[in-house]
Amino acid sequence: MTMIEAIQNAHDLAMARDDRVVVFGEDVGFFGGVFRCTAGLQKKYGKSRCFDTPISELGIVGAAIGMAAYGLRPCVEIQFADYMYPAYDQIVSEAARLRYRSAGEFTCPIVIRMPMGGGIFGAQTHSQSPEALFTHVTGLKTVVPSTPADAKGLLLAAIADPDPVIFLEPKRVYNGPFDGHHDRPVTSWRTHAMGEVPDGYFETPLGVASIVQPGDALTILTYGTMVHVALAAVQETGIAAEVIDLRTLLPLDRETVMESVRKTGRCLVLHEATLTSGYGAELAAQVQADCFYHLEAPVARVAGWDTPYPHAQEWDYFPGPARVARQMRALMEA
Amino acid sequence: MTMIEAIQNAHDLAMARDDRVVVFGEDVGFFGGVFRCTAGLQKKYGKSRCFDTPISELGIVGAAIGMAAYGLRPCVEIQFADYMYPAYDQIVSEAARLRYRSAGEFTCPIVIRMPMGGGIFGAQTHSQSPEALFTHVTGLKTVVPSTPADAKGLLLAAIADPDPVIFLEPKRVYNGPFDGHHDRPVTSWRTHAMGEVPDGYFETPLGVASIVQPGDALTILTYGTMVHVALAAVQETGIAAEVIDLRTLLPLDRETVMESVRKTGRCLVLHEATLTSGYGAELAAQVQADCFYHLEAPVARVAGWDTPYPHAQEWDYFPGPARVARQMRALMEA
Amino acid sequence: MDDHPPLALHVPEPEWRPGDTPDFSRVEIPRAGSVRRPPVDEDPEAMRDLAFTIIRVLNRKGEAVGPWAGELSEEELLDGLRHMLLLRAYDARMLMAQRQGKTSFYMQHLGEEAISTAFRKALGPRDMNFPTYRQAGLLIASGYPLLKMMCQVYSNEEDPVRGRQLPVFYSSKEHGFFSISGNLATQYIQAVGWAMGSAIRGDTAISAAWIGDGSTAENDFHAALVFASTYKAPVVLNIVNNQWAISTFQGIARGGAGTFAARGHGFGIPALRVDGNDYLAVHAAAKWAVERARRNLGPTVVEYVTYRVGGHSTSDDPSAYRPKEESTAWPLGDPILRLKAHLIGLGAWSEERHAQAEAEASDTVRTAQREAEAIGTLQTGRRAGPRDMFEDVYAEMPPHLVRQRHEAGY
Amino acid sequence: MDDHPPLALHVPEPEWRPGDTPDFSRVEIPRAGSVRRPPVDEDPEAMRDLAFTIIRVLNRKGEAVGPWAGELSEEELLDGLRHMLLLRAYDARMLMAQRQGKTSFYMQHLGEEAISTAFRKALGPRDMNFPTYRQAGLLIASGYPLLKMMCQVYSNEEDPVRGRQLPVFYSSKEHGFFSISGNLATQYIQAVGWAMGSAIRGDTAISAAWIGDGSTAENDFHAALVFASTYKAPVVLNIVNNQWAISTFQGIARGGAGTFAARGHGFGIPALRVDGNDYLAVHAAAKWAVERARRNLGPTVVEYVTYRVGGHSTSDDPSAYRPKEESTAWPLGDPILRLKAHLIGLGAWSEERHAQAEAEASDTVRTAQREAEAIGTLQTGRRAGPRDMFEDVYAEMPPHLVRQRHEAGY
Ligand SMILES: Cc1ncc(C[n+]2csc(CCOP(=O)(O)OP(=O)(O)O)c2C)c(N)n1
Ligand SMILES: Cc1ncc(C[n+]2csc(CCOP(=O)(O)OP(=O)(O)O)c2C)c(N)n1
Ligand SMILES: [Mg+2]
Ligand SMILES: [Mg+2]
């Protein structure tokens, strides 16, 4: 099953089991979303549980907060993460702090889904990875799946969560794993081992990372599309790296991360977002603090360059396996 | 002179010397701003160069971008940094990327001023320090002065800069230096050595840090109000720390920072913003990368707790000299 | 093109600044009782006139006249008067407490007491308000304990929001009062969302959104009108036009539109403009709008014309930007004196009973204040503690916050 | 309260979905020439009717009739026709090029050609447009080289924006065309700011803001109307209502308002509603609004009623959400055929000359395309390089970017 089908399926199961779950956003109703993640839901659950909205991300999130305060569990879609900014005030100032400021009297169990990341020639406004703008905001949980099964389990857990969850979907791996080799034929999840998705309702707990490739030479901390890039780089370098898919960025699964780095003594942080003040900075800061006496080399970061995401130069920008491999070798030599 | 007077003076000089400089924001016109930073400007330069705006931060910044594209140099005020979110889309998606996306054809020489930080019992919506939400956005420069003289020189440099500059003003030190000892009488800049401000027009270059207190035992990297807290902690611990006031967070004065840490071998990063994904994370990540083989201990961070800024518990939240001193001693023992 | 004269920027200015003598004689105030009362299901286009007038019930003689009169019993009016007196007495005491350093900040309602107190009486028990910091009358009129309000203002140990919020940022789900945000206007679209939620569930509860004249310029205001208009949300969209936004007069936010109520017309939303200092008019308009929402006819915009007599907050001194005399020159009078005169006219009230009621109100406040201060203030006694600081960020405290709480020593 | 029937959510739906047969016969289209043309300085309140009708000049017989006619000479009309033909031919070639993989993405104007081409002719050389991705006619009508447009679409070495932007996100200061943003609506308030800047400087240049029906729901739209209304900015606020926002019909954004033009009324801004497929009507309305701005009378909202005949973009297939027949059933016809018929009626044009003009247009496009492809496409030839990627982030490249550029190997 593709990640899109897995996300659609998660919506379907959540709506079937809890009639407080409502789904809305731009083009999500009749059409089922520009990426089809909500296909068929309006037909099945009716227009008042799944509907199109005006083009106002603020309105989508603000209305969702009000509905959550009423007692519903909205799961809304922002068409691209690049378009979450108009809603940022409602997310940061309202959703994230409502429980706190009302001492638990009003709460905000909403999920805000948004496709993130590049690799589709979407240029600067269809390629962004704004996760660090959420991890800095206390009161939010931030989730990034890398496989269809995780997308389903994590989304179901997010919808069931009592607090606001930002659910970032790496659109480049919606249809199949992408390891950064843009010149090679694309494989579909349908024909890929990692494409297996369990039937029925299940939750993949938030705050738990997964070790997708064990190893003891060095630790790679990553998430989303970059998990697959990391796996390719490991294979191509032959370096026995341990690849950790964080899955939830906040709260972070610190134990799994630190245990691995203490074991390997080397750490590479990998993400597609721009380097400066990216989430990799927080990971590097925590790793060097917790594992200082185990580190053989400084924590290295491979990330998007500090430029807007360009169109023609997409593959010069995208941190592909070659860049990752180069950094891995450098780390091993350090 | 106070920092408020220094900022007002910088506006006055900039407007006098360049009639393309216009100043506007909420209550900045007739009244001269809720903190009086634009007092007298409307009277002196007329209503079309200094005026009140509707309560729309988006409108303020969006209009400024349009004016800049026309050929003006707007310097606008957001009444509190906590209220910049409605303008965040215009800042991130527009101001920061206009030069890039038009290949230099349209540019955005604007300054967006906003009071930041706590210590005035302003609770969660009058106390925030959102600098990391700007340092992650390439195309922006982010500045935080800590003294009246720097406020004046840096603001004049920001207004003269060809690119958008976020100018964060630590409101707790508007009227006098505050070292975190809230129970002690407040001193005014007027009677304080650091309150000296040169007359006339001068620019303090962006991207250059200042060593406010030389030392060789450990390096403290900080900015804004926390500079004064750091100086107090140094005095109270007697630890010969080097205190670096970054002044510009982006672009960072990396040479000054790394030179100091290579010398001291110990580094403490201090800011008031919440810890996780704060700017301190970027500083720690860079320092451990550049100075790994010089570090005697992991880079330590002292920051605001990962909660909204509370009202009654302000002094439990504020990272004061006691917390800094404790961390300094821990670093020296490491 | 260049044969045209140069363009010039138009920057609206209030008619009077400090030193000028305000004169509202040119401001045309419709006679009480002169504005028609359409059926709630009338076509919005046919009601446009109601956004450009002022619905008033109490005339100069203190009589209740016209089609919007006759909604309330004497007992209800006496209640209303007591609510306004209580709110005014409460404000006075809390202002003084702030000056005495017992708390950090305060915001009063002086001159605007009728709006929130009268509106509340038009709502049902399960309806929800999304207020600003200037509608504490909603709590008082719904019987919320003064003591709790004071504990919030003092951020003491009994503060329902545990010392976390700025004074006057109350919250009471039970009393239909949504937690107040320091970010202007954000609650406006949330109110629409709440109302949509009620409609989605086939409930009968409605919501009321509140905003000030200045804040209508914010993004959230637009989103609220767009969503309310599209989904016909059962919500009352209140705009309190008290003429000022801190130092900025309402003309800066209103621009070329004649009134704030007119904003509704861009969306096909019916709009009423009401005398905000007339308890009976506020209640009648509120009831009309609530009925529309309840009957699933959709949203209504209601602009309350009033005047912010006091400073914006305890941090503000209005004498810097407007004439001191402006509030006394203001033509719509004082809401308490106007209702008082009406009740005396009805023979239901007297100067003596009024004086007595004022005394009772301030006693009630003083008693509550003594209790509150016995618990604590921002500076003394039993205060909201540092441990509270780490709670409620999430339903369950995540490991990194537990670690930070320990590091903080709790 | 609970004796009321349950509430229900109202979700607007288009009249027809795939499978249905669209029938616009009930849609009332005002007769060409029937709408009055007020003086530009008439009181906005007195012009409300113009937001609820459709200003049309060309009648069914192809005659130009009524008070909005007679602005343009034959030569100008022939120019206009050529511009529309060129835009359509260009769109056709670029769509094909995208299908052939020569670029990643494309957005066409099919059916909307009259709006941007005719509007441009009402502007002066120093005026500035803040367009969306669907106003390339502004460039074509101002003589911007097709070759440059194609180089941008191909992101090749001669792309004026150096391969950084999505195809069709053009930028030309010289031609009064502001850099296009991928974030909807952000340009709307920027246009107002630009106009305010011109007014502040006592200049005579004005600006034009552009937005689609769906995007009027965005925050920036509100900010733009608030600021334009308050400061009387010399700006034309264009709304292109092509009935669809990707898969979402205009009723979702419009809500209870009869029209998008009506949005202006909430702000006291005069509003015109125009037949967007009528080159003469578009030009006449544009001229009227531009004149208001130029004479410092302030902003005008202009809604262009048109229909998006093609898909939203090359990533969209409209057959999934609307009947294929809808575009042919659409009552306002094709802008090119209507202007063609008018010119033939004037005796200034013929089927032969039209066929010839079409051939010329596609030759012009083909020639430019050959040149462009000789330089390069997204996949082949001389392309915008990686070194360009690091330029123009700042005026001067800061050290950290220099370091990253070196790390990248340039
Ligand atoms: C988003 C945002 N911007 C600015 C402020 C600062 N501020 C607080 S109150 C106020 C004036 C509000 O005026 P109005 O809406 O008329 O309400 P009133 O105070 O008159 O009741 C301003 C600008 C804020 N709290 N939030
Ligand atoms: C802020 C933002 N939200 C969402 C999108 C995704 N998006 C691109 S075009 C579009 C539809 C716009 O419709 P409309 O405004 O009617 O313009 P049209 O395409 O019909 O010309 C959407 C939702 C975006 N680009 N920006
Ligand atoms: Mg007000
Ligand atoms: Mg459209």
PDB file of C-alpha atoms in Angstrom, chain D residues 54-163:
ATOM      1  CA  ILE D  54     -22.025  42.580 -14.937  1.00  0.00           C
ATOM      2  CA  ILE D  55     -20.618  45.423 -17.011  1.00  0.00           C
ATOM      3  CA  ARG D  56     -20.663  44.268 -20.636  1.00  0.00           C
ATOM      4  CA  VAL D  57     -19.888  46.070 -23.887  1.00  0.00           C
ATOM      5  CA  LEU D  58     -20.028  43.448 -26.642  1.00  0.00           C
ATOM      6  CA  ASN D  59     -23.516  42.190 -27.374  1.00  0.00           C
ATOM      7  CA  ARG D  60     -24.500  38.925 -29.043  1.00  0.00           C
ATOM      8  CA  LYS D  61     -24.224  40.527 -32.463  1.00  0.00           C
ATOM      9  CA  GLY D  62     -20.658  41.570 -31.641  1.00  0.00           C
ATOM     10  CA  GLU D  63     -21.532  45.248 -31.437  1.00  0.00           C
ATOM     11  CA  ALA D  64     -19.929  47.518 -28.829  1.00  0.00           C
ATOM     12  CA  VAL D  65     -22.808  49.209 -27.020  1.00  0.00           C
ATOM     13  CA  GLY D  66     -23.571  51.348 -24.005  1.00  0.00           C
ATOM     14  CA  PRO D  67     -21.761  53.897 -21.835  1.00  0.00           C
ATOM     15  CA  TRP D  68     -18.671  51.729 -21.343  1.00  0.00           C
ATOM     16  CA  ALA D  69     -18.035  51.412 -25.101  1.00  0.00           C
ATOM     17  CA  GLY D  70     -16.010  53.531 -27.453  1.00  0.00           C
ATOM     18  CA  GLU D  71     -12.724  53.697 -25.574  1.00  0.00           C
ATOM     19  CA  LEU D  72     -10.476  51.919 -28.013  1.00  0.00           C
ATOM     20  CA  SER D  73      -9.462  52.528 -31.640  1.00  0.00           C
ATOM     21  CA  GLU D  74      -9.561  49.767 -34.234  1.00  0.00           C
ATOM     22  CA  GLU D  75      -5.772  49.598 -34.135  1.00  0.00           C
ATOM     23  CA  GLU D  76      -5.821  49.128 -30.398  1.00  0.00           C
ATOM     24  CA  LEU D  77      -8.460  46.435 -30.709  1.00  0.00           C
ATOM     25  CA  LEU D  78      -6.438  44.621 -33.352  1.00  0.00           C
ATOM     26  CA  ASP D  79      -3.448  44.804 -31.001  1.00  0.00           C
ATOM     27  CA  GLY D  80      -5.577  43.334 -28.279  1.00  0.00           C
ATOM     28  CA  LEU D  81      -6.686  40.497 -30.491  1.00  0.00           C
ATOM     29  CA  ARG D  82      -3.079  39.727 -31.436  1.00  0.00           C
ATOM     30  CA  HIS D  83      -2.070  39.736 -27.780  1.00  0.00           C
ATOM     31  CA  MET D  84      -4.773  37.244 -26.902  1.00  0.00           C
ATOM     32  CA  LEU D  85      -3.876  35.034 -29.872  1.00  0.00           C
ATOM     33  CA  LEU D  86      -0.226  35.155 -28.903  1.00  0.00           C
ATOM     34  CA  LEU D  87      -0.965  34.267 -25.276  1.00  0.00           C
ATOM     35  CA  ARG D  88      -3.144  31.358 -26.355  1.00  0.00           C
ATOM     36  CA  ALA D  89      -0.565  30.072 -28.809  1.00  0.00           C
ATOM     37  CA  TYR D  90       2.158  30.430 -26.195  1.00  0.00           C
ATOM     38  CA  ASP D  91       0.114  28.515 -23.637  1.00  0.00           C
ATOM     39  CA  ALA D  92      -0.541  25.733 -26.138  1.00  0.00           C
ATOM     40  CA  ARG D  93       3.166  25.311 -26.937  1.00  0.00           C
ATOM     41  CA  MET D  94       4.286  25.449 -23.335  1.00  0.00           C
ATOM     42  CA  LEU D  95       1.674  22.914 -22.286  1.00  0.00           C
ATOM     43  CA  MET D  96       3.031  20.613 -24.925  1.00  0.00           C
ATOM     44  CA  ALA D  97       6.607  21.322 -23.897  1.00  0.00           C
ATOM     45  CA  GLN D  98       5.719  20.355 -20.336  1.00  0.00           C
ATOM     46  CA  ARG D  99       4.125  17.126 -21.529  1.00  0.00           C
ATOM     47  CA  GLN D 100       7.311  16.444 -23.465  1.00  0.00           C
ATOM     48  CA  GLY D 101       9.252  16.792 -20.221  1.00  0.00           C
ATOM     49  CA  LYS D 102      11.042  19.980 -21.214  1.00  0.00           C
ATOM     50  CA  THR D 103       9.922  21.541 -17.959  1.00  0.00           C
ATOM     51  CA  SER D 104       8.304  20.465 -14.717  1.00  0.00           C
ATOM     52  CA  PHE D 105       5.082  22.406 -14.609  1.00  0.00           C
ATOM     53  CA  TYR D 106       2.881  24.895 -16.436  1.00  0.00           C
ATOM     54  CA  MET D 107      -0.263  27.000 -15.896  1.00  0.00           C
ATOM     55  CA  GLN D 108      -2.397  28.266 -18.769  1.00  0.00           C
ATOM     56  CA  HIS D 109      -4.926  31.084 -19.255  1.00  0.00           C
ATOM     57  CA  LEU D 110      -7.416  29.419 -21.576  1.00  0.00           C
ATOM     58  CA  GLY D 111     -10.622  31.495 -21.571  1.00  0.00           C
ATOM     59  CA  GLU D 112      -9.126  34.253 -19.413  1.00  0.00           C
ATOM     60  CA  GLU D 113      -6.907  35.905 -22.032  1.00  0.00           C
ATOM     61  CA  ALA D 114      -8.869  39.161 -22.227  1.00  0.00           C
ATOM     62  CA  ILE D 115      -8.377  40.153 -18.609  1.00  0.00           C
ATOM     63  CA  SER D 116      -4.641  40.644 -18.281  1.00  0.00           C
ATOM     64  CA  THR D 117      -4.095  41.746 -21.888  1.00  0.00           C
ATOM     65  CA  ALA D 118      -6.829  44.404 -21.825  1.00  0.00           C
ATOM     66  CA  PHE D 119      -6.021  45.610 -18.325  1.00  0.00           C
ATOM     67  CA  ARG D 120      -2.400  46.260 -19.229  1.00  0.00           C
ATOM     68  CA  LYS D 121      -3.509  48.725 -21.896  1.00  0.00           C
ATOM     69  CA  ALA D 122      -5.174  50.895 -19.247  1.00  0.00           C
ATOM     70  CA  LEU D 123      -1.923  51.331 -17.304  1.00  0.00           C
ATOM     71  CA  GLY D 124       0.927  53.775 -17.726  1.00  0.00           C
ATOM     72  CA  PRO D 125       4.550  52.717 -18.276  1.00  0.00           C
ATOM     73  CA  ARG D 126       5.591  53.364 -14.652  1.00  0.00           C
ATOM     74  CA  ASP D 127       2.675  51.607 -13.001  1.00  0.00           C
ATOM     75  CA  MET D 128       3.262  48.309 -11.236  1.00  0.00           C
ATOM     76  CA  ASN D 129       1.270  45.070 -11.321  1.00  0.00           C
ATOM     77  CA  PHE D 130       1.348  42.545  -8.481  1.00  0.00           C
ATOM     78  CA  PRO D 131       0.121  39.547 -10.453  1.00  0.00           C
ATOM     79  CA  THR D 132      -0.731  35.929  -9.807  1.00  0.00           C
ATOM     80  CA  TYR D 133       0.460  33.090 -12.041  1.00  0.00           C
ATOM     81  CA  ARG D 134      -2.508  33.652 -14.356  1.00  0.00           C
ATOM     82  CA  GLN D 135      -1.780  37.129 -15.724  1.00  0.00           C
ATOM     83  CA  ALA D 136       1.031  36.514 -18.217  1.00  0.00           C
ATOM     84  CA  GLY D 137      -1.019  38.647 -20.608  1.00  0.00           C
ATOM     85  CA  LEU D 138       0.313  41.648 -18.703  1.00  0.00           C
ATOM     86  CA  LEU D 139       3.779  40.792 -19.994  1.00  0.00           C
ATOM     87  CA  ILE D 140       2.682  39.990 -23.531  1.00  0.00           C
ATOM     88  CA  ALA D 141       0.620  43.178 -23.831  1.00  0.00           C
ATOM     89  CA  SER D 142       3.571  45.224 -22.605  1.00  0.00           C
ATOM     90  CA  GLY D 143       5.943  43.791 -25.195  1.00  0.00           C
ATOM     91  CA  TYR D 144       8.001  41.624 -22.891  1.00  0.00           C
ATOM     92  CA  PRO D 145      10.021  39.183 -25.041  1.00  0.00           C
ATOM     93  CA  LEU D 146       8.462  35.737 -25.420  1.00  0.00           C
ATOM     94  CA  LEU D 147      11.964  34.315 -25.447  1.00  0.00           C
ATOM     95  CA  LYS D 148      12.616  35.481 -21.892  1.00  0.00           C
ATOM     96  CA  MET D 149       9.304  34.022 -20.784  1.00  0.00           C
ATOM     97  CA  MET D 150      10.238  30.676 -22.250  1.00  0.00           C
ATOM     98  CA  CYS D 151      13.701  30.739 -20.747  1.00  0.00           C
ATOM     99  CA  GLN D 152      12.011  31.205 -17.386  1.00  0.00           C
ATOM    100  CA  VAL D 153       9.646  28.300 -18.044  1.00  0.00           C
ATOM    101  CA  TYR D 154      12.620  26.153 -19.062  1.00  0.00           C
ATOM    102  CA  SER D 155      14.769  27.352 -16.142  1.00  0.00           C
ATOM    103  CA  ASN D 156      17.656  27.554 -18.585  1.00  0.00           C
ATOM    104  CA  GLU D 157      20.796  29.671 -18.499  1.00  0.00           C
ATOM    105  CA  GLU D 158      18.971  32.728 -19.864  1.00  0.00           C
ATOM    106  CA  ASP D 159      16.171  32.488 -17.322  1.00  0.00           C
ATOM    107  CA  PRO D 160      15.974  35.997 -15.836  1.00  0.00           C
ATOM    108  CA  VAL D 161      15.405  34.465 -12.396  1.00  0.00           C
ATOM    109  CA  ARG D 162      18.258  31.977 -12.821  1.00  0.00           C
ATOM    110  CA  GLY D 163      16.300  28.771 -12.503  1.00  0.00           C
TER     111      GLY D 163
END
